[in-house]
Every structure is written in structure tokens, then in C-alpha cells.
Amino acid sequence: MIVTGFHATRTHKLTPGQKTANRVLAVGRAPVEHGFAHLKNWRILTKLRTDPAHATRVLRALLVLTNLEVNR
């Protein structure tokens, strides 16, 4: 499921509730986007052409290494 935020226009301003909903979405989205940004630093992913099960194992291992590095 894809969830998008509310958009304001010149004639239609956001209500306080819509602003709050956008803020909640941003708080949940930011860690995911940061995770993808960290994964893009691993060069092995540019040449990774394998079955989905192996790719999942590689990604999990890289996520563990990334989390260890970030939390140092």
C-alpha cells in the first residue's frame, strides 16, 4: 500500500489535522529513506544479479553491518 501526504495549493491551505498527518508520515518515512541511503553505499549491490532469496540474505547482512556502523 502506498500512502501519500496531503498537498496544499495556492487556493487550498492544509488544515491543522492534515499538517499533523503529514508530520506523522514524515516521521515514519525518514528512517526507511535513511536505510535505503545507507544501503546505496555498498558497491556489491550494483552488481548483485541473483535469486531473490540470496539477495534477501545479502541485504539482511548489509543492514546488520550498517546498523552496527551507525550505532558505534
PDB file of C-alpha atoms in Angstrom:
ATOM      1  CA  MET A   1       0.000   0.000   0.000  1.00  0.00           C
ATOM      2  CA  ILE A   2       1.313   3.436  -0.902  1.00  0.00           C
ATOM      3  CA  VAL A   3       0.419   6.293   1.417  1.00  0.00           C
ATOM      4  CA  THR A   4       0.907   9.859   0.257  1.00  0.00           C
ATOM      5  CA  GLY A   5       0.591  13.024   2.252  1.00  0.00           C
ATOM      6  CA  PHE A   6      -1.810  15.899   1.788  1.00  0.00           C
ATOM      7  CA  HIS A   7      -0.860  18.617  -0.684  1.00  0.00           C
ATOM      8  CA  ALA A   8      -1.651  22.299  -0.404  1.00  0.00           C
ATOM      9  CA  THR A   9      -2.374  24.536  -3.360  1.00  0.00           C
ATOM     10  CA  ARG A  10      -2.423  28.291  -3.699  1.00  0.00           C
ATOM     11  CA  THR A  11      -6.139  28.375  -3.027  1.00  0.00           C
ATOM     12  CA  HIS A  12      -6.427  25.432  -0.633  1.00  0.00           C
ATOM     13  CA  LYS A  13      -4.365  25.564   2.548  1.00  0.00           C
ATOM     14  CA  LEU A  14      -3.840  22.500   4.723  1.00  0.00           C
ATOM     15  CA  THR A  15      -5.888  22.106   7.868  1.00  0.00           C
ATOM     16  CA  PRO A  16      -4.078  21.532  11.183  1.00  0.00           C
ATOM     17  CA  GLY A  17      -5.175  17.882  11.033  1.00  0.00           C
ATOM     18  CA  GLN A  18      -3.704  17.440   7.573  1.00  0.00           C
ATOM     19  CA  LYS A  19      -0.443  19.044   8.704  1.00  0.00           C
ATOM     20  CA  THR A  20      -0.315  16.644  11.650  1.00  0.00           C
ATOM     21  CA  ALA A  21      -0.975  13.674   9.351  1.00  0.00           C
ATOM     22  CA  ASN A  22       1.859  14.799   7.043  1.00  0.00           C
ATOM     23  CA  ARG A  23       4.203  15.109  10.028  1.00  0.00           C
ATOM     24  CA  VAL A  24       3.327  11.579  11.208  1.00  0.00           C
ATOM     25  CA  LEU A  25       4.012  10.233   7.709  1.00  0.00           C
ATOM     26  CA  ALA A  26       7.356  12.048   7.583  1.00  0.00           C
ATOM     27  CA  VAL A  27       8.433  10.628  10.950  1.00  0.00           C
ATOM     28  CA  GLY A  28       7.713   7.091   9.735  1.00  0.00           C
ATOM     29  CA  ARG A  29       9.230   7.587   6.297  1.00  0.00           C
ATOM     30  CA  ALA A  30      12.539   9.177   7.320  1.00  0.00           C
ATOM     31  CA  PRO A  31      14.182   6.084   8.886  1.00  0.00           C
ATOM     32  CA  VAL A  32      13.270   3.995   5.836  1.00  0.00           C
ATOM     33  CA  GLU A  33      14.746   6.566   3.458  1.00  0.00           C
ATOM     34  CA  HIS A  34      17.902   6.803   5.570  1.00  0.00           C
ATOM     35  CA  GLY A  35      18.178   2.999   5.486  1.00  0.00           C
ATOM     36  CA  PHE A  36      17.986   2.960   1.688  1.00  0.00           C
ATOM     37  CA  ALA A  37      20.566   5.745   1.520  1.00  0.00           C
ATOM     38  CA  HIS A  38      22.968   3.709   3.669  1.00  0.00           C
ATOM     39  CA  LEU A  39      22.411   0.588   1.562  1.00  0.00           C
ATOM     40  CA  LYS A  40      23.291   2.504  -1.602  1.00  0.00           C
ATOM     41  CA  ASN A  41      26.816   2.953  -0.209  1.00  0.00           C
ATOM     42  CA  TRP A  42      27.501  -0.788  -0.580  1.00  0.00           C
ATOM     43  CA  ARG A  43      29.052  -1.361  -4.020  1.00  0.00           C
ATOM     44  CA  ILE A  44      28.184  -5.069  -4.018  1.00  0.00           C
ATOM     45  CA  LEU A  45      24.559  -4.130  -4.654  1.00  0.00           C
ATOM     46  CA  THR A  46      25.362  -2.591  -8.046  1.00  0.00           C
ATOM     47  CA  LYS A  47      26.447  -5.977  -9.410  1.00  0.00           C
ATOM     48  CA  LEU A  48      24.022  -8.160  -7.462  1.00  0.00           C
ATOM     49  CA  ARG A  49      22.242 -10.353 -10.009  1.00  0.00           C
ATOM     50  CA  THR A  50      20.899 -13.364  -8.143  1.00  0.00           C
ATOM     51  CA  ASP A  51      17.734 -15.033  -6.969  1.00  0.00           C
ATOM     52  CA  PRO A  52      15.534 -13.114  -4.505  1.00  0.00           C
ATOM     53  CA  ALA A  53      16.284 -15.455  -1.578  1.00  0.00           C
ATOM     54  CA  HIS A  54      20.037 -14.895  -1.833  1.00  0.00           C
ATOM     55  CA  ALA A  55      19.555 -11.161  -2.381  1.00  0.00           C
ATOM     56  CA  THR A  56      17.436 -11.024   0.784  1.00  0.00           C
ATOM     57  CA  ARG A  57      20.192 -12.719   2.799  1.00  0.00           C
ATOM     58  CA  VAL A  58      22.794 -10.307   1.430  1.00  0.00           C
ATOM     59  CA  LEU A  59      20.591  -7.299   2.209  1.00  0.00           C
ATOM     60  CA  ARG A  60      19.945  -8.517   5.751  1.00  0.00           C
ATOM     61  CA  ALA A  61      23.665  -8.961   6.349  1.00  0.00           C
ATOM     62  CA  LEU A  62      24.373  -5.481   4.973  1.00  0.00           C
ATOM     63  CA  LEU A  63      21.643  -3.992   7.156  1.00  0.00           C
ATOM     64  CA  VAL A  64      23.198  -5.593  10.238  1.00  0.00           C
ATOM     65  CA  LEU A  65      26.623  -4.230   9.304  1.00  0.00           C
ATOM     66  CA  THR A  66      25.160  -0.797   8.579  1.00  0.00           C
ATOM     67  CA  ASN A  67      23.312  -0.712  11.905  1.00  0.00           C
ATOM     68  CA  LEU A  68      26.471  -1.716  13.753  1.00  0.00           C
ATOM     69  CA  GLU A  69      28.400   1.044  11.997  1.00  0.00           C
ATOM     70  CA  VAL A  70      25.738   3.714  12.563  1.00  0.00           C
ATOM     71  CA  ASN A  71      25.290   2.854  16.247  1.00  0.00           C
ATOM     72  CA  ARG A  72      29.022   2.941  17.060  1.00  0.00           C
TER      73      ARG A  72
END
